[in-house]
Coordinates of C-alpha atoms in Angstrom, one line a residue:
Chain A
K1 CA -8.5 -26.2 -2.5
N2 CA -9.7 -28.4 -0.1
E3 CA -9.9 -27.4 3.3
V4 CA -8.3 -30.7 4.4
E5 CA -5.8 -32.8 2.3
Q6 CA -5.0 -36.1 2.4
S7 CA -1.7 -38.1 0.5
P8 CA -1.2 -39.6 -1.0
Q9 CA -4.3 -41.1 -2.8
N10 CA -3.7 -44.5 -3.0
L11 CA -1.0 -46.3 -1.0
T12 CA 0.2 -50.3 -2.5
A13 CA 2.5 -52.1 0.1
Q14 CA 4.0 -55.3 1.5
E15 CA 2.8 -57.0 4.4
G16 CA 5.2 -56.0 7.0
E17 CA 6.1 -52.3 5.7
F18 CA 5.6 -49.1 8.1
I19 CA 3.4 -47.4 6.3
T20 CA 3.0 -42.6 7.1
I21 CA -0.4 -41.0 5.6
N22 CA -0.4 -36.9 6.0
C23 CA -3.0 -34.7 6.5
S24 CA -3.0 -31.3 5.7
Y25 CA -5.5 -28.8 6.7
S26 CA -5.9 -24.8 6.3
V27 CA -8.8 -23.8 9.0
G28 CA -8.6 -23.5 12.9
I29 CA -9.3 -26.7 14.1
S30 CA -10.6 -28.3 17.6
A31 CA -8.9 -31.4 16.2
L32 CA -8.5 -33.8 14.1
H33 CA -10.4 -37.6 13.7
W34 CA -8.9 -40.1 11.8
L35 CA -11.4 -42.8 10.5
Q36 CA -10.6 -46.1 8.5
Q37 CA -13.6 -47.0 6.1
H38 CA -14.2 -50.9 5.4
P39 CA -14.0 -52.5 1.7
G40 CA -17.5 -53.4 2.8
G41 CA -17.8 -49.9 3.4
G42 CA -18.7 -49.5 7.2
I43 CA -16.7 -46.7 8.9
V44 CA -14.8 -46.7 12.2
S45 CA -12.8 -44.0 14.2
L46 CA -9.6 -44.7 15.1
F47 CA -8.5 -41.2 16.7
M48 CA -9.7 -37.7 17.8
L49 CA -6.3 -35.7 18.9
S50 CA -5.8 -32.2 19.7
S51 CA -2.0 -32.4 19.7
G52 CA 1.0 -34.7 20.8
K53 CA 0.9 -38.1 19.4
K54 CA -2.0 -40.6 20.1
K55 CA -1.2 -45.1 20.1
H56 CA -3.8 -47.8 19.9
G57 CA -2.0 -51.2 18.6
R58 CA 0.0 -50.5 16.3
L59 CA -2.4 -47.4 14.5
I60 CA 0.4 -43.9 15.8
A61 CA -1.7 -40.8 15.2
T62 CA 0.6 -37.9 15.2
I63 CA -0.2 -34.0 15.2
N64 CA 1.7 -30.5 14.3
I65 CA -1.1 -27.8 15.5
Q66 CA 1.3 -24.9 14.2
E67 CA 2.3 -26.8 10.7
K68 CA -1.5 -27.7 10.8
H69 CA -0.4 -31.1 9.8
S70 CA -1.0 -35.2 11.1
S71 CA -0.1 -37.8 9.7
L72 CA -1.5 -41.5 10.3
H73 CA 1.4 -44.4 11.2
I74 CA 1.0 -48.1 10.7
T75 CA 3.5 -50.4 11.8
A76 CA 3.9 -54.2 10.7
S77 CA 1.3 -53.3 8.1
H78 CA -1.0 -56.3 7.5
P79 CA -3.4 -57.8 4.7
R80 CA -6.8 -56.4 6.6
D81 CA -5.0 -53.3 7.3
S82 CA -6.0 -52.6 3.5
A83 CA -9.0 -50.1 3.5
V84 CA -9.7 -46.4 3.2
Y85 CA -8.7 -44.0 5.8
I86 CA -10.1 -40.2 6.2
C87 CA -8.7 -37.2 8.4
A88 CA -11.2 -34.9 8.9
A89 CA -11.2 -31.4 11.1
L90 CA -13.5 -30.7 14.2
L91 CA -14.8 -27.2 13.4
F92 CA -17.1 -25.5 15.4
I93 CA -18.9 -23.0 14.0
Q94 CA -21.8 -21.1 15.1
G95 CA -22.0 -23.1 18.1
A96 CA -22.1 -26.4 16.4
Q97 CA -19.4 -28.8 16.0
K98 CA -18.8 -30.0 12.5
L99 CA -16.3 -32.5 10.1
V100 CA -14.8 -31.5 7.5
F101 CA -13.4 -34.5 5.4
G102 CA -10.4 -35.3 3.1
Q103 CA -10.6 -37.0 0.3
G104 CA -9.2 -40.5 1.9
T105 CA -5.8 -42.8 1.2
R106 CA -7.1 -46.0 0.3
L107 CA -4.2 -48.3 1.3
T108 CA -3.6 -51.9 -0.1
I109 CA -1.5 -54.4 1.7
N110 CA -0.2 -56.7 -0.5
P111 CA 0.0 -60.0 1.9
Chain B
N1 CA -26.4 -50.9 21.7
A2 CA -26.9 -51.6 18.4
G3 CA -24.8 -48.1 17.8
V4 CA -26.3 -46.0 14.7
T5 CA -28.4 -47.8 12.4
Q6 CA -29.8 -47.0 9.0
T7 CA -33.0 -48.2 6.8
P8 CA -32.7 -49.3 4.2
K9 CA -29.3 -50.7 2.7
F10 CA -29.7 -50.3 -0.9
R11 CA -32.1 -48.8 -2.7
V12 CA -33.2 -47.9 -6.9
L13 CA -35.4 -45.0 -7.2
K14 CA -36.8 -43.4 -10.4
T15 CA -36.1 -40.3 -11.4
G16 CA -39.4 -37.8 -9.5
Q17 CA -40.0 -40.6 -7.2
S18 CA -39.6 -39.5 -3.1
M19 CA -38.6 -41.4 -0.2
T20 CA -37.2 -41.3 3.2
L21 CA -33.8 -42.3 5.1
L22 CA -34.0 -43.5 8.8
C23 CA -31.7 -43.1 10.6
A24 CA -31.5 -44.1 14.5
Q25 CA -28.9 -44.0 17.5
D26 CA -28.9 -45.7 20.7
M27 CA -26.6 -43.3 22.8
N28 CA -28.1 -40.8 23.6
H29 CA -26.2 -38.8 21.4
E30 CA -27.2 -34.5 20.6
Y31 CA -26.2 -34.2 17.4
M32 CA -27.1 -36.2 14.4
Y33 CA -25.6 -35.6 10.3
W34 CA -26.1 -37.0 7.0
Y35 CA -23.7 -37.1 5.0
R36 CA -23.3 -38.4 1.3
Q37 CA -20.3 -40.3 0.2
D38 CA -19.2 -39.7 -4.1
P39 CA -16.8 -41.0 -5.7
G40 CA -13.4 -38.7 -5.2
M41 CA -15.2 -36.5 -3.3
G42 CA -15.1 -37.4 0.5
L43 CA -17.8 -36.9 2.8
R44 CA -20.2 -34.2 2.8
L45 CA -22.3 -32.3 5.3
I46 CA -26.2 -32.4 4.1
H47 CA -28.2 -31.7 7.2
Y48 CA -27.7 -31.5 11.2
S49 CA -29.2 -31.6 13.9
V50 CA -27.4 -30.5 17.3
G51 CA -31.0 -31.7 19.2
E52 CA -34.4 -32.7 19.5
G53 CA -36.3 -30.3 17.3
T54 CA -33.4 -28.6 15.4
T55 CA -32.0 -28.9 11.9
A56 CA -30.0 -26.8 10.1
K57 CA -28.1 -27.2 6.9
G58 CA -25.0 -28.4 5.7
E59 CA -22.7 -28.2 2.8
V60 CA -25.1 -29.7 0.3
P61 CA -28.6 -29.2 1.6
D62 CA -30.2 -28.7 -2.0
G63 CA -33.0 -31.5 -3.0
Y64 CA -33.2 -32.9 0.4
N65 CA -35.1 -32.2 3.8
V66 CA -34.9 -34.0 7.1
S67 CA -36.5 -33.9 10.4
R68 CA -35.6 -34.7 14.3
L69 CA -38.8 -35.3 15.6
K70 CA -37.3 -37.8 18.4
K71 CA -33.7 -37.7 20.1
Q72 CA -33.3 -40.8 18.5
N73 CA -34.1 -40.8 15.3
F74 CA -33.0 -38.5 12.0
L75 CA -35.0 -38.4 9.2
L76 CA -33.8 -37.2 5.3
G77 CA -36.0 -36.3 2.9
L78 CA -35.5 -36.4 -1.3
E79 CA -39.0 -35.1 -2.4
S80 CA -38.3 -35.4 -6.2
A81 CA -34.9 -37.9 -6.6
A82 CA -32.8 -37.0 -9.2
P83 CA -30.3 -38.5 -10.7
S84 CA -27.2 -36.5 -9.6
Q85 CA -28.5 -37.6 -5.9
T86 CA -26.9 -41.3 -7.0
S87 CA -24.8 -41.6 -3.9
V88 CA -23.9 -43.5 -0.7
Y89 CA -25.4 -42.2 2.2
F90 CA -23.7 -42.2 6.0
C91 CA -25.4 -41.0 8.8
A92 CA -23.6 -40.5 12.2
S93 CA -24.0 -39.9 15.8
S94 CA -22.0 -37.2 19.1
N95 CA -22.3 -36.2 21.7
L96 CA -21.8 -32.0 22.9
R97 CA -19.9 -32.4 26.6
R98 CA -17.7 -29.4 26.0
G99 CA -14.5 -29.7 28.4
L100 CA -14.8 -33.5 28.8
S101 CA -12.6 -35.9 26.6
L102 CA -12.0 -35.0 22.7
S103 CA -13.2 -38.4 22.5
S104 CA -16.4 -37.3 23.4
Y105 CA -16.8 -35.6 20.1
E106 CA -15.7 -38.7 18.1
Q107 CA -18.8 -39.2 15.5
Y108 CA -20.5 -42.7 15.0
F109 CA -21.3 -43.8 11.6
G110 CA -24.4 -45.9 10.1
P111 CA -23.3 -48.6 8.0
G112 CA -24.5 -47.0 4.9
T113 CA -27.3 -46.5 2.1
R114 CA -26.8 -47.2 -1.0
L115 CA -29.3 -44.9 -3.5
T116 CA -29.3 -45.1 -7.5
V117 CA -31.6 -42.9 -8.6
T118 CA -32.2 -43.6 -12.3

């Protein structure tokens, strides 16, 4: 079983829909990192959070440390949001910071 | 700032050939990482470095070597390429600033290198 699990693996929605991507982890973490991988392959950081909620534009990330669960929400989705969304658990192991990645959620927003 | 750059962007190798992938960052980050990304498997850590002159093994280090002679550069070497090393390779960097904002630990990724071994 992967230490970081995402659901769903694939998601197709219509423009304007509210999107939720879930991330569950089985390890003790320092923080959770949400990343976006564009169709061209580039990976960009969206959020790093260890508690509560963060918002940036139409993107909202929440985390519940007790339940070991995080969600990424997209409001008023747009075709340009189509990408792979990756969550990763930030761990400190033997003094070094490491990320353990989920498999990603491929999101397609149709116009 | 260019951020994190990788060279080359694409490469095709024959089994047994060797090559070096170069990662460079201009953000003065302490940490650097090499990952590989394979379909359906997510990113996996190959090797990492916590500072100039130091390297350590990650999750899937076999068949790879690394060097960090300068703080801004992290090299990934394949001594004898195998078809199983066909993958997309990403380099990333981050800072070590305990006690400060969590955003300090965000990893910044390079554009990736697509390697095919035939």
